[in-house]
PDB file of C-alpha atoms in Angstrom:
ATOM      1  CA  MET A   1     157.616 -41.256 182.530  1.00  0.00           C
ATOM      2  CA  GLU A   2     158.904 -44.803 182.737  1.00  0.00           C
ATOM      3  CA  TRP A   3     156.665 -47.482 184.261  1.00  0.00           C
ATOM      4  CA  HIS A   4     157.958 -50.639 185.903  1.00  0.00           C
ATOM      5  CA  PHE A   5     155.803 -53.705 186.393  1.00  0.00           C
ATOM      6  CA  GLU A   6     156.764 -54.147 190.036  1.00  0.00           C
ATOM      7  CA  GLU A   7     155.900 -50.549 190.926  1.00  0.00           C
ATOM      8  CA  MET A   8     152.478 -50.871 189.345  1.00  0.00           C
ATOM      9  CA  VAL A   9     151.613 -54.313 190.721  1.00  0.00           C
ATOM     10  CA  ASN A  10     152.970 -54.273 194.271  1.00  0.00           C
ATOM     11  CA  PRO A  11     150.143 -52.139 195.718  1.00  0.00           C
ATOM     12  CA  PHE A  12     147.564 -54.653 194.419  1.00  0.00           C
ATOM     13  CA  TYR A  13     149.114 -57.501 196.419  1.00  0.00           C
ATOM     14  CA  GLN A  14     148.047 -55.702 199.586  1.00  0.00           C
ATOM     15  CA  PHE A  15     144.348 -55.767 198.700  1.00  0.00           C
ATOM     16  CA  ALA A  16     142.211 -58.557 200.107  1.00  0.00           C
ATOM     17  CA  SER A  17     139.719 -60.284 197.800  1.00  0.00           C
ATOM     18  CA  GLY A  18     136.823 -58.385 199.354  1.00  0.00           C
ATOM     19  CA  ASN A  19     138.496 -55.047 198.775  1.00  0.00           C
ATOM     20  CA  LEU A  20     139.224 -55.959 195.152  1.00  0.00           C
ATOM     21  CA  GLN A  21     135.572 -56.816 194.614  1.00  0.00           C
ATOM     22  CA  GLU A  22     134.407 -53.490 195.971  1.00  0.00           C
ATOM     23  CA  SER A  23     137.012 -51.150 194.524  1.00  0.00           C
ATOM     24  CA  TRP A  24     137.394 -52.754 191.077  1.00  0.00           C
ATOM     25  CA  LYS A  25     133.858 -54.180 190.741  1.00  0.00           C
ATOM     26  CA  LEU A  26     135.207 -57.709 190.294  1.00  0.00           C
ATOM     27  CA  ARG A  27     133.110 -60.845 190.541  1.00  0.00           C
ATOM     28  CA  VAL A  28     133.918 -63.241 193.383  1.00  0.00           C
ATOM     29  CA  HIS A  29     135.850 -65.647 191.136  1.00  0.00           C
ATOM     30  CA  GLN A  30     137.856 -62.808 189.585  1.00  0.00           C
ATOM     31  CA  ALA A  31     138.817 -61.467 192.997  1.00  0.00           C
ATOM     32  CA  GLU A  32     139.851 -64.931 194.206  1.00  0.00           C
ATOM     33  CA  VAL A  33     142.265 -65.519 191.314  1.00  0.00           C
ATOM     34  CA  PHE A  34     143.533 -61.936 190.999  1.00  0.00           C
ATOM     35  CA  HIS A  35     146.725 -62.442 193.020  1.00  0.00           C
ATOM     36  CA  SER A  36     147.530 -65.684 191.177  1.00  0.00           C
ATOM     37  CA  ALA A  37     147.053 -63.904 187.867  1.00  0.00           C
ATOM     38  CA  LEU A  38     149.568 -61.276 188.954  1.00  0.00           C
ATOM     39  CA  ASN A  39     152.053 -64.016 189.833  1.00  0.00           C
ATOM     40  CA  PHE A  40     151.612 -65.721 186.461  1.00  0.00           C
ATOM     41  CA  SER A  41     151.999 -62.372 184.756  1.00  0.00           C
ATOM     42  CA  GLN A  42     155.297 -61.888 186.553  1.00  0.00           C
ATOM     43  CA  LEU A  43     156.426 -65.384 185.480  1.00  0.00           C
ATOM     44  CA  GLY A  44     155.657 -64.535 181.878  1.00  0.00           C
ATOM     45  CA  LYS A  45     157.597 -61.300 182.136  1.00  0.00           C
ATOM     46  CA  THR A  46     160.566 -62.963 183.827  1.00  0.00           C
ATOM     47  CA  PHE A  47     160.871 -65.673 181.177  1.00  0.00           C
ATOM     48  CA  SER A  48     159.910 -63.407 178.258  1.00  0.00           C
ATOM     49  CA  ALA A  49     156.944 -65.627 177.491  1.00  0.00           C
ATOM     50  CA  ARG A  50     153.970 -64.292 175.588  1.00  0.00           C
ATOM     51  CA  LYS A  51     151.748 -66.896 177.240  1.00  0.00           C
ATOM     52  CA  VAL A  52     151.975 -68.808 180.484  1.00  0.00           C
ATOM     53  CA  MET A  53     149.721 -71.822 180.284  1.00  0.00           C
ATOM     54  CA  ILE A  54     149.129 -74.590 182.756  1.00  0.00           C
ATOM     55  CA  PRO A  55     146.861 -77.020 180.906  1.00  0.00           C
ATOM     56  CA  PHE A  56     144.100 -78.647 182.924  1.00  0.00           C
ATOM     57  CA  PHE A  57     145.533 -77.232 186.122  1.00  0.00           C
ATOM     58  CA  GLY A  58     143.442 -78.171 189.093  1.00  0.00           C
ATOM     59  CA  PHE A  59     141.097 -81.098 188.669  1.00  0.00           C
ATOM     60  CA  LYS A  60     143.399 -83.574 186.919  1.00  0.00           C
ATOM     61  CA  GLU A  61     146.317 -82.724 189.191  1.00  0.00           C
ATOM     62  CA  SER A  62     144.213 -83.335 192.276  1.00  0.00           C
ATOM     63  CA  LEU A  63     143.135 -86.737 190.915  1.00  0.00           C
ATOM     64  CA  LEU A  64     146.741 -87.616 190.121  1.00  0.00           C
ATOM     65  CA  LEU A  65     147.845 -86.578 193.598  1.00  0.00           C
ATOM     66  CA  LYS A  66     145.088 -88.659 195.218  1.00  0.00           C
ATOM     67  CA  SER A  67     146.046 -91.674 193.086  1.00  0.00           C
ATOM     68  CA  PHE A  68     149.688 -91.263 194.016  1.00  0.00           C
ATOM     69  CA  LYS A  69     148.874 -91.064 197.722  1.00  0.00           C
ATOM     70  CA  LYS A  70     146.775 -94.237 197.469  1.00  0.00           C
ATOM     71  CA  GLY A  71     149.734 -96.074 195.936  1.00  0.00           C
ATOM     72  CA  PHE A  72     148.463 -96.601 192.396  1.00  0.00           C
ATOM     73  CA  PHE A  73     151.786 -95.437 190.907  1.00  0.00           C
TER      74      PHE A  73
END
């Protein structure tokens, strides 16, 4: 039997965070980032990357965006 990533992953996109928590016994944070993790996994597969890393994603980017909007750059 041959498995394809899309066939295995597509059903999980339909689950809401609450359903993921209940059915897969995930913690709240895990359920919230589950769909993003699937997207990053697909990016890694598409570009044949062993790792997809976004260093310091989140906090620093939000500070940079706020600084940019205030006209510091």
